[in-house]
Coordinates of C-alpha atoms in Angstrom, one line a residue:
M1288 CA -1.6 63.1 -38.2
P1289 CA -1.3 59.3 -38.4
H1290 CA -1.9 57.3 -35.3
S1291 CA -0.6 53.7 -35.1
F1292 CA -1.7 50.8 -33.0
T1293 CA 0.4 47.7 -32.0
S1294 CA -0.5 44.3 -30.7
R1295 CA 1.3 41.0 -30.2
I1296 CA -0.4 37.7 -31.2
R1297 CA 1.2 34.6 -29.8
W1298 CA 0.1 31.0 -30.6
T1299 CA -0.2 29.0 -27.4
G1300 CA -1.6 25.8 -28.9
N1301 CA 1.5 23.7 -29.5
T1302 CA 0.8 20.5 -27.6
G1303 CA 4.3 19.1 -28.3
D1304 CA 4.2 18.2 -32.0
G1305 CA 3.5 21.6 -33.5
T1306 CA 1.4 21.4 -36.6
A1307 CA 2.5 17.8 -37.5
H1308 CA -1.1 17.1 -38.4
Y1309 CA -4.5 18.9 -38.1
R1310 CA -5.4 17.4 -34.7
A1311 CA -1.9 17.7 -33.2
Y1312 CA -2.4 21.3 -32.0
T1313 CA -5.0 23.5 -30.4
R1314 CA -6.3 26.8 -31.9
D1315 CA -5.5 28.6 -28.7
W1316 CA -3.5 31.9 -28.8
A1317 CA -3.1 35.1 -26.9
V1318 CA -3.3 38.7 -27.7
A1319 CA -1.3 41.3 -25.8
V1320 CA -1.0 45.0 -26.2
P1321 CA 1.9 46.7 -24.5
G1322 CA 1.1 47.6 -21.0
K1323 CA -2.2 45.8 -20.9
P1324 CA -3.3 42.3 -19.6
E1325 CA -2.9 39.4 -22.1
I1326 CA -6.2 38.0 -23.4
P1327 CA -6.4 34.2 -24.0
C1328 CA -8.2 33.5 -27.2
S1329 CA -9.0 30.6 -29.5
N1330 CA -10.8 29.9 -32.8
D1331 CA -14.5 29.8 -33.3
P1332 CA -15.7 26.5 -31.7
A1333 CA -17.2 25.4 -35.1
L1334 CA -13.6 25.4 -36.4
G1335 CA -12.1 23.5 -33.5
G1336 CA -11.6 26.3 -31.1
N1337 CA -12.1 26.5 -27.3
P1338 CA -15.7 27.7 -26.7
G1339 CA -14.6 29.2 -23.3
L1340 CA -12.2 31.7 -25.0
M1341 CA -12.7 34.8 -27.1
N1342 CA -12.3 34.4 -30.8
P1343 CA -11.5 36.9 -33.6
E1344 CA -15.2 37.2 -34.5
D1345 CA -16.1 37.9 -30.8
M1346 CA -13.5 40.6 -30.7
L1347 CA -14.5 42.3 -33.9
L1348 CA -18.2 42.4 -32.8
S1349 CA -17.2 43.7 -29.4
A1350 CA -14.9 46.3 -30.9
L1351 CA -17.6 47.6 -33.2
A1352 CA -20.2 47.8 -30.3
G1353 CA -17.7 49.3 -27.9
C1354 CA -16.6 52.0 -30.4
H1355 CA -20.3 52.8 -31.0
M1356 CA -21.0 53.0 -27.3
L1357 CA -18.1 55.4 -26.6
W1358 CA -19.1 57.7 -29.4
F1359 CA -22.7 57.7 -28.3
L1360 CA -21.7 58.6 -24.7
H1361 CA -19.5 61.4 -26.1
L1362 CA -22.1 62.9 -28.4
A1363 CA -24.9 62.5 -25.9
S1364 CA -22.9 64.4 -23.4
E1365 CA -22.3 67.2 -25.9
A1366 CA -26.0 67.3 -26.6
G1367 CA -26.9 67.6 -23.0
I1368 CA -28.4 64.1 -22.8
V1369 CA -27.5 62.5 -19.5
V1370 CA -26.9 58.7 -19.9
T1371 CA -27.0 56.7 -16.7
A1372 CA -26.7 53.2 -18.1
Y1373 CA -25.7 51.6 -21.5
E1374 CA -25.5 48.0 -22.5
D1375 CA -25.6 46.3 -25.9
D1376 CA -26.2 42.8 -27.2
P1377 CA -24.9 43.0 -30.7
E1378 CA -25.3 40.3 -33.2
G1379 CA -23.1 39.5 -36.2
V1380 CA -24.5 37.4 -39.0
A1381 CA -22.0 35.4 -41.1
E1382 CA -22.6 34.2 -44.6
G1383 CA -20.8 31.4 -46.5
R1384 CA -18.8 32.0 -49.6
P1385 CA -17.8 29.7 -52.4
G1386 CA -15.2 27.3 -51.1
G1387 CA -16.5 27.4 -47.5
A1388 CA -15.0 30.7 -46.4
Q1389 CA -17.3 32.9 -44.4
R1390 CA -17.5 36.7 -43.8
F1391 CA -19.7 39.0 -41.7
A1392 CA -22.7 39.9 -43.9
R1393 CA -24.1 42.4 -41.3
V1394 CA -24.1 43.4 -37.7
V1395 CA -27.0 44.7 -35.7
L1396 CA -26.3 46.8 -32.6
R1397 CA -29.1 46.6 -29.9
P1398 CA -28.1 49.2 -27.3
K1399 CA -30.3 49.6 -24.2
I1400 CA -29.8 53.1 -22.9
T1401 CA -31.1 54.7 -19.7
V1402 CA -31.3 58.5 -19.7
K1403 CA -32.4 61.0 -17.2
P1404 CA -35.9 62.4 -17.4
G1405 CA -36.3 65.3 -19.8
A1406 CA -33.8 63.9 -22.3
D1407 CA -34.6 64.6 -26.0
L1408 CA -35.2 61.0 -27.2
A1409 CA -35.5 62.1 -30.8
R1410 CA -32.0 63.7 -30.6
A1411 CA -30.7 60.6 -28.8
E1412 CA -32.0 58.4 -31.6
A1413 CA -30.4 60.7 -34.2
I1414 CA -27.0 60.5 -32.5
H1415 CA -26.9 56.8 -33.3
H1416 CA -27.0 57.5 -37.0
Q1417 CA -24.2 60.1 -36.8
I1418 CA -21.8 57.7 -35.2
H1419 CA -21.0 55.8 -38.4
E1420 CA -19.4 59.0 -39.7
V1421 CA -16.9 59.1 -36.8
C1422 CA -16.5 55.7 -35.3
F1423 CA -13.1 54.4 -36.5
I1424 CA -14.2 50.7 -36.3
A1425 CA -17.5 51.2 -38.1
R1426 CA -15.8 53.2 -40.8
S1427 CA -13.3 50.4 -41.3
V1428 CA -15.7 47.4 -41.9
N1429 CA -17.1 46.5 -45.2
F1430 CA -20.5 45.2 -44.1
P1431 CA -23.7 47.1 -43.0
V1432 CA -24.1 47.9 -39.4
G1433 CA -27.7 48.4 -38.2
I1434 CA -28.8 50.0 -35.0
E1435 CA -31.9 49.1 -33.0
P1436 CA -31.7 51.3 -29.8
V1437 CA -34.1 51.1 -26.9
F1438 CA -34.3 54.0 -24.5
T1439 CA -35.5 54.0 -20.9
V1440 CA -36.1 57.1 -18.9

């Protein structure tokens, strides 16, 4: 059964002259999903964006890592692996294309996971490799996603 998602993107960077020229406006914008707090965003700082705000690349990387984490927690729970902490410092690597456009070439997830004593660490490691079969975000991207998990008991 199809499931749809909605969002509202609103440009907030009109400083008075609209896009009269390249420096007449900021790259600030906001994303809002019905019933959820608005998130102020901007462009990548290398492209004139506000470095203090999330940008599309940050959100894609975070969505990928978040989806992976949620599936890991689910599958670990089903496998009887008790997770007590999880954090990730993912890294996305971009590559230049002819004409200057860039794209993600790859992403590496680096989750640090704490499990209760007695956990089957081999099974926990194997779960990470199952996730790409079920994670909606990972199944939707067209670049490789590597996984370098570290487990602590």
